[in-house]
Amino acid sequence: MTRVAIIMGGFSSEWQISLKSGEVVYQQLDRAVYEPYRVQIFKDKWVCLDQNDNEFVINRNDFSVSLGDHRIQFDVVFNAIHGTPGEDGLMQAYFELLGLPITGCSHYLSALTFNKRDMLSVLRPYGIAMAQSVYINNGDEINVQSIIDQVGLPCFVKPNRSGSSFGISKVHDVADLPNALEKAFDEDHEVLIEQFLAGTEVSVGVIHFQGKTMVLPITEIVSENDFFDYEAKYLGKSQEITPARLDAVTQKKVADTALKVYNTLGMTGFSRSEYILVEGEPHLLEMNTIPGLTNESILPQQAHAAGISMPDLFAAAISEALAKNN
């Protein structure tokens, strides 16, 4: 039996969503093949839960745990932490030092893709279309007129390193920009201000499955709100249409772009990237390397549309992680 530590929680505003994702992985893993354990990672504690939700402290020197008289050494880690420290490379670097395989991409690619500015900068020379943007640090002198001259109105203000739409605002009026910046800086000390792109929003999952890289059926996002914010993502204020209502030419263009982004970066594991289609041309917004894994989340919806069950989806991620370590 393969002992799997499913890490969940984290240090960011996404911790509750992460607990839900981790619980789904725990419930769905095949008990005939895997012996799964829930491990909650928070700033003040790292604990493994038993079947009765009793907490046992993780030994951070080797990531082992003693459950009563039994010391558990894990074979592989399933990463279900959205945001820091699971999606920004910190946990990956820790496990790479320990020599313990972890699902998903390397610590470098986690850090790169979590930093929207850096990822877009790396991909721009490869001809990937994207919005005009301005990058600022907390404490920088801000010239509001200069920013608007570059990105126009409306525009999006978003934390550079955050997920689940926390801290994002759509700004329609110059007077609203300072408040939007303050909201974004609550999540991160680096902020991106992006040009608004009018068009259809789509989400594209790319996974490694049964030895090959696979683009999943595309999801079209139709938000009831002004944009695909937290309410739209998690509180039912949107339609997520899979497969997306795209003609064959556009569908191929989006899939080819998503695959090019995945391969150009040298990605492994799951990825879910977001695009705005402007006159049929996909413009990259961001990539998530630890996408939501609940029953309602987009990537599992796409896997279902491709005929892939959740147990098989999660098993493929574990198999890939174990194979990389051999």
Short mmCIF file of N, CA, C and O in Angstrom, two decimals, residues 169-297:
data_model
loop_
_atom_site.label_atom_id
_atom_site.label_comp_id
_atom_site.label_asym_id
_atom_site.label_seq_id
_atom_site.Cartn_x
_atom_site.Cartn_y
_atom_site.Cartn_z
N SER A 169 -10.15 43.76 -7.92
CA SER A 169 -11.20 44.74 -8.18
C SER A 169 -11.22 45.09 -9.66
O SER A 169 -10.18 45.14 -10.30
N LYS A 170 -12.43 45.34 -10.16
CA LYS A 170 -12.56 45.92 -11.50
C LYS A 170 -12.85 47.41 -11.31
O LYS A 170 -13.84 47.78 -10.67
N VAL A 171 -11.98 48.25 -11.83
CA VAL A 171 -12.05 49.69 -11.61
C VAL A 171 -12.62 50.37 -12.85
O VAL A 171 -12.07 50.25 -13.95
N HIS A 172 -13.73 51.08 -12.66
CA HIS A 172 -14.38 51.79 -13.76
C HIS A 172 -14.06 53.29 -13.75
O HIS A 172 -14.19 53.95 -14.78
N ASP A 173 -13.68 53.79 -12.59
CA ASP A 173 -13.48 55.23 -12.44
C ASP A 173 -12.13 55.48 -11.76
O ASP A 173 -11.75 54.75 -10.83
N VAL A 174 -11.42 56.52 -12.21
CA VAL A 174 -10.10 56.85 -11.66
C VAL A 174 -10.17 57.00 -10.14
O VAL A 174 -9.26 56.56 -9.42
N ALA A 175 -11.24 57.56 -9.63
CA ALA A 175 -11.36 57.82 -8.19
C ALA A 175 -11.38 56.53 -7.37
O ALA A 175 -11.10 56.55 -6.17
N ASP A 176 -11.73 55.40 -8.02
CA ASP A 176 -11.82 54.13 -7.30
C ASP A 176 -10.49 53.38 -7.24
O ASP A 176 -10.38 52.35 -6.55
N LEU A 177 -9.49 53.87 -7.96
CA LEU A 177 -8.21 53.14 -8.05
C LEU A 177 -7.51 53.03 -6.69
O LEU A 177 -7.03 51.94 -6.34
N PRO A 178 -7.41 54.10 -5.88
CA PRO A 178 -6.72 53.97 -4.59
C PRO A 178 -7.32 52.89 -3.68
O PRO A 178 -6.59 52.12 -3.05
N ASN A 179 -8.65 52.82 -3.60
CA ASN A 179 -9.28 51.79 -2.76
C ASN A 179 -9.00 50.39 -3.29
O ASN A 179 -8.80 49.45 -2.52
N ALA A 180 -9.00 50.26 -4.62
CA ALA A 180 -8.71 48.96 -5.23
C ALA A 180 -7.28 48.53 -4.92
O ALA A 180 -7.02 47.35 -4.64
N LEU A 181 -6.35 49.47 -4.97
CA LEU A 181 -4.96 49.16 -4.64
C LEU A 181 -4.83 48.73 -3.18
O LEU A 181 -4.11 47.76 -2.86
N GLU A 182 -5.52 49.42 -2.30
CA GLU A 182 -5.46 49.07 -0.88
C GLU A 182 -5.97 47.65 -0.65
O GLU A 182 -5.39 46.87 0.12
N LYS A 183 -7.06 47.30 -1.31
CA LYS A 183 -7.63 45.95 -1.20
C LYS A 183 -6.64 44.91 -1.70
O LYS A 183 -6.46 43.85 -1.07
N ALA A 184 -5.98 45.18 -2.83
CA ALA A 184 -5.01 44.23 -3.39
C ALA A 184 -3.79 44.10 -2.48
O ALA A 184 -3.26 43.00 -2.27
N PHE A 185 -3.32 45.23 -1.93
CA PHE A 185 -2.15 45.20 -1.06
C PHE A 185 -2.43 44.48 0.26
O PHE A 185 -1.49 44.07 0.95
N ASP A 186 -3.69 44.29 0.62
CA ASP A 186 -4.02 43.49 1.79
C ASP A 186 -3.65 42.02 1.59
O ASP A 186 -3.44 41.28 2.55
N GLU A 187 -3.60 41.59 0.32
CA GLU A 187 -3.28 40.20 -0.02
C GLU A 187 -1.81 40.00 -0.36
O GLU A 187 -1.24 38.92 -0.14
N ASP A 188 -1.17 41.02 -0.94
CA ASP A 188 0.21 40.88 -1.40
C ASP A 188 0.83 42.26 -1.50
O ASP A 188 0.13 43.25 -1.77
N HIS A 189 2.15 42.34 -1.32
CA HIS A 189 2.80 43.64 -1.43
C HIS A 189 3.19 43.97 -2.87
O HIS A 189 3.77 45.01 -3.14
N GLU A 190 2.86 43.08 -3.79
CA GLU A 190 3.06 43.33 -5.22
C GLU A 190 1.70 43.28 -5.92
O GLU A 190 0.91 42.38 -5.66
N VAL A 191 1.45 44.24 -6.80
CA VAL A 191 0.14 44.35 -7.45
C VAL A 191 0.29 44.52 -8.95
O VAL A 191 1.22 45.19 -9.43
N LEU A 192 -0.62 43.88 -9.69
CA LEU A 192 -0.71 44.06 -11.14
C LEU A 192 -1.96 44.87 -11.45
O LEU A 192 -3.04 44.59 -10.90
N ILE A 193 -1.83 45.85 -12.33
CA ILE A 193 -2.98 46.58 -12.85
C ILE A 193 -3.06 46.26 -14.34
O ILE A 193 -2.12 46.55 -15.09
N GLU A 194 -4.15 45.61 -14.73
CA GLU A 194 -4.24 45.07 -16.08
C GLU A 194 -5.35 45.73 -16.89
O GLU A 194 -6.42 46.05 -16.36
N GLN A 195 -5.07 45.86 -18.17
CA GLN A 195 -6.05 46.31 -19.15
C GLN A 195 -7.26 45.38 -19.13
O GLN A 195 -7.12 44.16 -19.03
N PHE A 196 -8.45 45.93 -19.22
CA PHE A 196 -9.66 45.12 -19.35
C PHE A 196 -9.77 44.62 -20.79
O PHE A 196 -9.66 45.40 -21.75
N LEU A 197 -9.97 43.33 -20.93
CA LEU A 197 -10.16 42.73 -22.25
C LEU A 197 -11.61 42.29 -22.38
O LEU A 197 -12.09 41.49 -21.59
N ALA A 198 -12.30 42.83 -23.37
CA ALA A 198 -13.69 42.45 -23.61
C ALA A 198 -13.73 41.19 -24.46
O ALA A 198 -13.17 41.15 -25.55
N GLY A 199 -14.35 40.15 -23.93
CA GLY A 199 -14.43 38.91 -24.69
C GLY A 199 -14.91 37.77 -23.82
O GLY A 199 -15.29 37.97 -22.65
N THR A 200 -14.91 36.59 -24.36
CA THR A 200 -15.35 35.39 -23.65
C THR A 200 -14.22 34.87 -22.78
O THR A 200 -13.09 34.73 -23.24
N GLU A 201 -14.54 34.57 -21.51
CA GLU A 201 -13.53 34.00 -20.62
C GLU A 201 -13.63 32.48 -20.64
O GLU A 201 -14.73 31.91 -20.55
N VAL A 202 -12.48 31.82 -20.77
CA VAL A 202 -12.44 30.36 -20.76
C VAL A 202 -11.34 29.88 -19.82
O VAL A 202 -10.37 30.59 -19.57
N SER A 203 -11.53 28.69 -19.32
CA SER A 203 -10.56 28.05 -18.44
C SER A 203 -10.16 26.72 -19.07
O SER A 203 -11.04 25.96 -19.52
N VAL A 204 -8.86 26.44 -19.08
CA VAL A 204 -8.36 25.26 -19.79
C VAL A 204 -7.48 24.43 -18.87
O VAL A 204 -6.47 24.92 -18.36
N GLY A 205 -7.87 23.19 -18.64
CA GLY A 205 -7.06 22.28 -17.84
C GLY A 205 -6.12 21.49 -18.73
O GLY A 205 -6.50 21.02 -19.81
N VAL A 206 -4.87 21.38 -18.29
CA VAL A 206 -3.90 20.52 -18.95
C VAL A 206 -3.32 19.61 -17.88
O VAL A 206 -2.91 20.09 -16.81
N ILE A 207 -3.31 18.32 -18.14
CA ILE A 207 -2.83 17.36 -17.14
C ILE A 207 -1.92 16.34 -17.82
O ILE A 207 -1.88 16.22 -19.05
N HIS A 208 -1.16 15.65 -16.99
CA HIS A 208 -0.40 14.51 -17.46
C HIS A 208 -1.20 13.27 -17.06
O HIS A 208 -1.47 13.06 -15.88
N PHE A 209 -1.60 12.47 -18.05
CA PHE A 209 -2.49 11.34 -17.76
C PHE A 209 -2.09 10.14 -18.60
O PHE A 209 -1.99 10.24 -19.84
N GLN A 210 -1.83 9.03 -17.92
CA GLN A 210 -1.46 7.78 -18.58
C GLN A 210 -0.32 7.98 -19.58
O GLN A 210 -0.38 7.51 -20.72
N GLY A 211 0.70 8.69 -19.14
CA GLY A 211 1.92 8.82 -19.92
C GLY A 211 1.94 9.91 -20.97
O GLY A 211 2.92 10.04 -21.70
N LYS A 212 0.87 10.70 -21.06
CA LYS A 212 0.88 11.75 -22.08
C LYS A 212 0.25 13.03 -21.53
O LYS A 212 -0.55 12.99 -20.59
N THR A 213 0.62 14.14 -22.14
CA THR A 213 0.04 15.43 -21.77
C THR A 213 -1.28 15.60 -22.50
O THR A 213 -1.38 15.37 -23.70
N MET A 214 -2.29 16.01 -21.77
CA MET A 214 -3.66 16.01 -22.30
C MET A 214 -4.34 17.34 -21.98
O MET A 214 -4.33 17.80 -20.85
N VAL A 215 -4.93 17.96 -23.00
CA VAL A 215 -5.75 19.16 -22.81
C VAL A 215 -7.19 18.70 -22.56
O VAL A 215 -7.76 17.98 -23.39
N LEU A 216 -7.75 19.10 -21.45
CA LEU A 216 -9.12 18.70 -21.10
C LEU A 216 -10.13 19.57 -21.84
O LEU A 216 -9.79 20.64 -22.35
N PRO A 217 -11.40 19.13 -21.90
CA PRO A 217 -12.44 19.97 -22.51
C PRO A 217 -12.47 21.36 -21.86
O PRO A 217 -12.35 21.50 -20.65
N ILE A 218 -12.64 22.37 -22.68
CA ILE A 218 -12.55 23.77 -22.26
C ILE A 218 -13.84 24.19 -21.55
O ILE A 218 -14.94 23.77 -21.95
N THR A 219 -13.71 25.02 -20.52
CA THR A 219 -14.86 25.54 -19.79
C THR A 219 -15.05 27.02 -20.13
O THR A 219 -14.11 27.81 -20.09
N GLU A 220 -16.29 27.38 -20.45
CA GLU A 220 -16.65 28.79 -20.67
C GLU A 220 -17.21 29.35 -19.37
O GLU A 220 -18.05 28.73 -18.72
N ILE A 221 -16.71 30.53 -18.98
CA ILE A 221 -17.13 31.17 -17.73
C ILE A 221 -18.11 32.30 -18.04
O ILE A 221 -17.78 33.23 -18.79
N VAL A 222 -19.32 32.22 -17.49
CA VAL A 222 -20.30 33.29 -17.65
C VAL A 222 -20.67 33.76 -16.25
O VAL A 222 -21.44 33.11 -15.55
N SER A 223 -20.10 34.89 -15.83
CA SER A 223 -20.32 35.39 -14.48
C SER A 223 -21.57 36.26 -14.41
O SER A 223 -21.84 37.06 -15.31
N GLU A 224 -22.34 36.11 -13.33
CA GLU A 224 -23.47 37.00 -13.08
C GLU A 224 -22.99 38.34 -12.54
O GLU A 224 -23.71 39.34 -12.60
N ASN A 225 -21.78 38.35 -11.97
CA ASN A 225 -21.21 39.57 -11.41
C ASN A 225 -20.41 40.30 -12.48
O ASN A 225 -20.36 39.87 -13.63
N ASP A 226 -19.76 41.38 -12.08
CA ASP A 226 -19.02 42.21 -13.04
C ASP A 226 -17.84 41.47 -13.63
O ASP A 226 -17.37 41.79 -14.72
N PHE A 227 -17.33 40.49 -12.88
CA PHE A 227 -16.25 39.63 -13.39
C PHE A 227 -16.28 38.34 -12.59
O PHE A 227 -17.13 38.16 -11.70
N PHE A 228 -15.38 37.41 -12.89
CA PHE A 228 -15.37 36.09 -12.25
C PHE A 228 -14.69 36.20 -10.89
O PHE A 228 -13.55 35.80 -10.69
N ASP A 229 -15.43 36.78 -9.91
CA ASP A 229 -14.88 37.04 -8.59
C ASP A 229 -15.15 35.86 -7.66
O ASP A 229 -15.59 34.80 -8.09
N TYR A 230 -14.87 36.05 -6.36
CA TYR A 230 -15.02 34.97 -5.39
C TYR A 230 -16.46 34.44 -5.36
O TYR A 230 -16.70 33.23 -5.35
N GLU A 231 -17.45 35.36 -5.34
CA GLU A 231 -18.85 34.93 -5.32
C GLU A 231 -19.19 34.10 -6.55
O GLU A 231 -19.89 33.10 -6.46
N ALA A 232 -18.70 34.56 -7.71
CA ALA A 232 -18.98 33.84 -8.95
C ALA A 232 -18.34 32.45 -8.93
O ALA A 232 -18.94 31.47 -9.38
N LYS A 233 -17.13 32.36 -8.36
CA LYS A 233 -16.42 31.08 -8.34
C LYS A 233 -17.02 30.09 -7.36
O LYS A 233 -17.15 28.90 -7.66
N TYR A 234 -17.38 30.59 -6.16
CA TYR A 234 -17.70 29.66 -5.08
C TYR A 234 -19.12 29.76 -4.53
O TYR A 234 -19.54 28.88 -3.77
N LEU A 235 -19.84 30.81 -4.88
CA LEU A 235 -21.17 30.98 -4.30
C LEU A 235 -22.27 30.92 -5.36
O LEU A 235 -23.36 31.46 -5.19
N GLY A 236 -21.95 30.28 -6.49
CA GLY A 236 -22.97 30.01 -7.50
C GLY A 236 -23.38 31.17 -8.36
O GLY A 236 -24.41 31.12 -9.04
N LYS A 237 -22.58 32.26 -8.37
CA LYS A 237 -22.94 33.44 -9.17
C LYS A 237 -22.32 33.38 -10.57
O LYS A 237 -21.88 34.39 -11.11
N SER A 238 -22.27 32.19 -11.15
CA SER A 238 -21.73 32.07 -12.51
C SER A 238 -22.23 30.77 -13.13
O SER A 238 -22.68 29.85 -12.44
N GLN A 239 -22.13 30.73 -14.45
CA GLN A 239 -22.32 29.48 -15.19
C GLN A 239 -20.94 29.02 -15.65
O GLN A 239 -20.15 29.81 -16.16
N GLU A 240 -20.67 27.75 -15.47
CA GLU A 240 -19.43 27.16 -15.97
C GLU A 240 -19.84 26.09 -16.98
O GLU A 240 -20.33 25.03 -16.61
N ILE A 241 -19.67 26.42 -18.24
CA ILE A 241 -20.20 25.58 -19.32
C ILE A 241 -19.07 24.74 -19.92
O ILE A 241 -18.13 25.27 -20.52
N THR A 242 -19.16 23.43 -19.72
CA THR A 242 -18.16 22.49 -20.23
C THR A 242 -18.85 21.41 -21.05
O THR A 242 -19.74 20.75 -20.54
N PRO A 243 -18.47 21.24 -22.33
CA PRO A 243 -17.47 22.00 -23.07
C PRO A 243 -17.98 23.40 -23.45
O PRO A 243 -19.18 23.62 -23.56
N ALA A 244 -17.03 24.32 -23.63
CA ALA A 244 -17.36 25.70 -23.97
C ALA A 244 -18.05 25.77 -25.33
O ALA A 244 -17.82 24.93 -26.21
N ARG A 245 -18.86 26.81 -25.50
CA ARG A 245 -19.60 27.01 -26.76
C ARG A 245 -18.68 27.73 -27.76
O ARG A 245 -18.88 28.91 -28.08
N LEU A 246 -17.71 27.02 -28.27
CA LEU A 246 -16.74 27.58 -29.21
C LEU A 246 -16.80 26.82 -30.53
O LEU A 246 -17.04 25.60 -30.54
N ASP A 247 -16.56 27.53 -31.62
CA ASP A 247 -16.46 26.83 -32.90
C ASP A 247 -15.17 26.02 -32.92
O ASP A 247 -14.25 26.25 -32.11
N ALA A 248 -15.07 25.11 -33.86
CA ALA A 248 -13.94 24.17 -33.89
C ALA A 248 -12.60 24.87 -34.04
O ALA A 248 -11.60 24.49 -33.42
N VAL A 249 -12.57 25.93 -34.85
CA VAL A 249 -11.31 26.65 -35.08
C VAL A 249 -10.83 27.32 -33.80
O VAL A 249 -9.66 27.21 -33.41
N THR A 250 -11.75 28.01 -33.10
CA THR A 250 -11.39 28.69 -31.86
C THR A 250 -11.02 27.69 -30.78
O THR A 250 -10.07 27.88 -30.02
N GLN A 251 -11.78 26.61 -30.71
CA GLN A 251 -11.49 25.57 -29.72
C GLN A 251 -10.08 25.03 -29.90
O GLN A 251 -9.33 24.88 -28.92
N LYS A 252 -9.69 24.77 -31.16
CA LYS A 252 -8.34 24.26 -31.42
C LYS A 252 -7.28 25.30 -31.06
O LYS A 252 -6.23 24.97 -30.50
N LYS A 253 -7.57 26.57 -31.36
CA LYS A 253 -6.61 27.63 -31.06
C LYS A 253 -6.37 27.74 -29.56
O LYS A 253 -5.23 27.88 -29.10
N VAL A 254 -7.45 27.66 -28.77
CA VAL A 254 -7.31 27.73 -27.31
C VAL A 254 -6.54 26.52 -26.78
O VAL A 254 -5.63 26.67 -25.96
N ALA A 255 -6.91 25.33 -27.25
CA ALA A 255 -6.23 24.12 -26.78
C ALA A 255 -4.74 24.14 -27.15
O ALA A 255 -3.88 23.79 -26.33
N ASP A 256 -4.44 24.57 -28.37
CA ASP A 256 -3.04 24.64 -28.81
C ASP A 256 -2.25 25.64 -27.97
O ASP A 256 -1.09 25.40 -27.62
N THR A 257 -2.89 26.78 -27.65
CA THR A 257 -2.21 27.79 -26.83
C THR A 257 -1.95 27.26 -25.43
O THR A 257 -0.85 27.43 -24.87
N ALA A 258 -2.95 26.61 -24.83
CA ALA A 258 -2.78 26.07 -23.48
C ALA A 258 -1.68 25.02 -23.44
O ALA A 258 -0.87 24.97 -22.51
N LEU A 259 -1.63 24.18 -24.47
CA LEU A 259 -0.59 23.15 -24.55
C LEU A 259 0.79 23.79 -24.75
O LEU A 259 1.78 23.37 -24.13
N LYS A 260 0.85 24.84 -25.57
CA LYS A 260 2.12 25.55 -25.79
C LYS A 260 2.62 26.17 -24.49
O LYS A 260 3.81 26.08 -24.17
N VAL A 261 1.72 26.79 -23.73
CA VAL A 261 2.10 27.39 -22.45
C VAL A 261 2.63 26.32 -21.50
O VAL A 261 3.68 26.48 -20.87
N TYR A 262 1.93 25.21 -21.40
CA TYR A 262 2.31 24.10 -20.51
C TYR A 262 3.69 23.58 -20.88
O TYR A 262 4.57 23.42 -20.02
N ASN A 263 3.90 23.33 -22.18
CA ASN A 263 5.17 22.75 -22.63
C ASN A 263 6.31 23.76 -22.59
O ASN A 263 7.45 23.39 -22.27
N THR A 264 6.02 25.02 -22.92
CA THR A 264 7.06 26.05 -22.89
C THR A 264 7.62 26.22 -21.49
O THR A 264 8.83 26.37 -21.30
N LEU A 265 6.74 26.18 -20.51
CA LEU A 265 7.18 26.32 -19.13
C LEU A 265 7.83 25.04 -18.59
O LEU A 265 8.52 25.08 -17.57
N GLY A 266 7.60 23.92 -19.27
CA GLY A 266 8.11 22.64 -18.77
C GLY A 266 7.30 22.12 -17.60
O GLY A 266 7.82 21.49 -16.69
N MET A 267 5.99 22.37 -17.65
CA MET A 267 5.10 22.00 -16.56
C MET A 267 4.97 20.49 -16.42
O MET A 267 5.12 19.73 -17.37
N THR A 268 4.65 20.08 -15.19
CA THR A 268 4.21 18.71 -14.90
C THR A 268 2.99 18.82 -13.99
O THR A 268 2.72 19.88 -13.41
N GLY A 269 2.25 17.73 -13.86
CA GLY A 269 1.08 17.74 -12.98
C GLY A 269 -0.09 18.50 -13.58
O GLY A 269 -0.17 18.71 -14.79
N PHE A 270 -1.00 18.90 -12.70
CA PHE A 270 -2.19 19.64 -13.13
C PHE A 270 -1.84 21.09 -13.42
O PHE A 270 -0.99 21.69 -12.77
N SER A 271 -2.52 21.67 -14.40
CA SER A 271 -2.54 23.13 -14.53
C SER A 271 -3.92 23.53 -15.04
O SER A 271 -4.56 22.77 -15.76
N ARG A 272 -4.34 24.71 -14.63
CA ARG A 272 -5.58 25.28 -15.18
C ARG A 272 -5.29 26.73 -15.48
O ARG A 272 -4.97 27.52 -14.59
N SER A 273 -5.33 27.08 -16.77
CA SER A 273 -5.01 28.45 -17.17
C SER A 273 -6.26 29.14 -17.67
O SER A 273 -7.19 28.52 -18.20
N GLU A 274 -6.27 30.47 -17.44
CA GLU A 274 -7.45 31.28 -17.77
C GLU A 274 -7.12 32.21 -18.94
O GLU A 274 -6.04 32.80 -18.98
N TYR A 275 -8.07 32.32 -19.86
CA TYR A 275 -7.88 33.15 -21.06
C TYR A 275 -9.12 33.99 -21.31
O TYR A 275 -10.25 33.60 -20.97
N ILE A 276 -8.91 35.14 -21.94
CA ILE A 276 -10.00 35.93 -22.52
C ILE A 276 -9.86 35.84 -24.04
O ILE A 276 -8.77 36.08 -24.59
N LEU A 277 -10.94 35.49 -24.70
CA LEU A 277 -10.92 35.40 -26.16
C LEU A 277 -11.31 36.76 -26.74
O LEU A 277 -12.43 37.22 -26.58
N VAL A 278 -10.38 37.40 -27.38
CA VAL A 278 -10.61 38.70 -28.03
C VAL A 278 -10.54 38.46 -29.54
O VAL A 278 -9.49 38.17 -30.08
N GLU A 279 -11.72 38.57 -30.18
CA GLU A 279 -11.83 38.29 -31.62
C GLU A 279 -11.20 36.94 -31.96
O GLU A 279 -10.47 36.79 -32.94
N GLY A 280 -11.50 35.95 -31.13
CA GLY A 280 -11.04 34.58 -31.38
C GLY A 280 -9.62 34.30 -30.94
O GLY A 280 -9.18 33.15 -31.02
N GLU A 281 -8.90 35.30 -30.46
CA GLU A 281 -7.50 35.11 -30.05
C GLU A 281 -7.41 34.98 -28.53
O GLU A 281 -7.81 35.88 -27.79
N PRO A 282 -6.89 33.84 -28.02
CA PRO A 282 -6.81 33.66 -26.58
C PRO A 282 -5.70 34.51 -25.95
O PRO A 282 -4.55 34.47 -26.39
N HIS A 283 -6.07 35.31 -24.95
CA HIS A 283 -5.13 36.14 -24.20
C HIS A 283 -4.99 35.53 -22.80
O HIS A 283 -5.97 35.44 -22.06
N LEU A 284 -3.77 35.16 -22.44
CA LEU A 284 -3.52 34.50 -21.16
C LEU A 284 -3.65 35.48 -19.99
O LEU A 284 -3.08 36.58 -20.02
N LEU A 285 -4.38 35.07 -18.96
CA LEU A 285 -4.50 35.85 -17.73
C LEU A 285 -3.57 35.31 -16.65
O LEU A 285 -2.81 36.04 -16.04
N GLU A 286 -3.68 34.02 -16.36
CA GLU A 286 -2.89 33.42 -15.28
C GLU A 286 -2.97 31.91 -15.37
O GLU A 286 -3.76 31.35 -16.13
N MET A 287 -2.13 31.25 -14.56
CA MET A 287 -2.15 29.80 -14.47
C MET A 287 -2.21 29.38 -13.01
O MET A 287 -1.56 29.98 -12.16
N ASN A 288 -3.02 28.36 -12.74
CA ASN A 288 -3.09 27.76 -11.41
C ASN A 288 -2.48 26.36 -11.47
O ASN A 288 -2.89 25.55 -12.30
N THR A 289 -1.50 26.10 -10.60
CA THR A 289 -0.88 24.77 -10.60
C THR A 289 -1.47 23.86 -9.51
O THR A 289 -1.22 22.67 -9.52
N ILE A 290 -2.22 24.46 -8.57
CA ILE A 290 -2.98 23.66 -7.60
C ILE A 290 -4.44 24.11 -7.70
O ILE A 290 -4.96 24.82 -6.83
N PRO A 291 -5.10 23.74 -8.79
CA PRO A 291 -6.49 24.20 -8.96
C PRO A 291 -7.43 23.51 -7.97
O PRO A 291 -7.08 22.48 -7.38
N GLY A 292 -8.60 24.11 -7.79
CA GLY A 292 -9.59 23.51 -6.91
C GLY A 292 -9.92 22.08 -7.31
O GLY A 292 -10.01 21.76 -8.50
N LEU A 293 -10.10 21.21 -6.31
CA LEU A 293 -10.33 19.79 -6.58
C LEU A 293 -11.61 19.28 -5.94
O LEU A 293 -11.78 18.08 -5.75
N THR A 294 -12.53 20.19 -5.62
CA THR A 294 -13.81 19.76 -5.07
C THR A 294 -14.70 19.25 -6.22
O THR A 294 -14.37 19.41 -7.40
N ASN A 295 -15.83 18.69 -5.85
CA ASN A 295 -16.75 18.17 -6.87
C ASN A 295 -17.25 19.28 -7.80
O ASN A 295 -17.60 19.02 -8.95
N GLU A 296 -17.31 20.50 -7.27
CA GLU A 296 -17.83 21.62 -8.07
C GLU A 296 -16.73 22.36 -8.83
O GLU A 296 -17.02 23.23 -9.64
N SER A 297 -15.48 22.05 -8.57
CA SER A 297 -14.37 22.79 -9.17
C SER A 297 -14.26 22.53 -10.66
O SER A 297 -14.72 21.49 -11.18
#
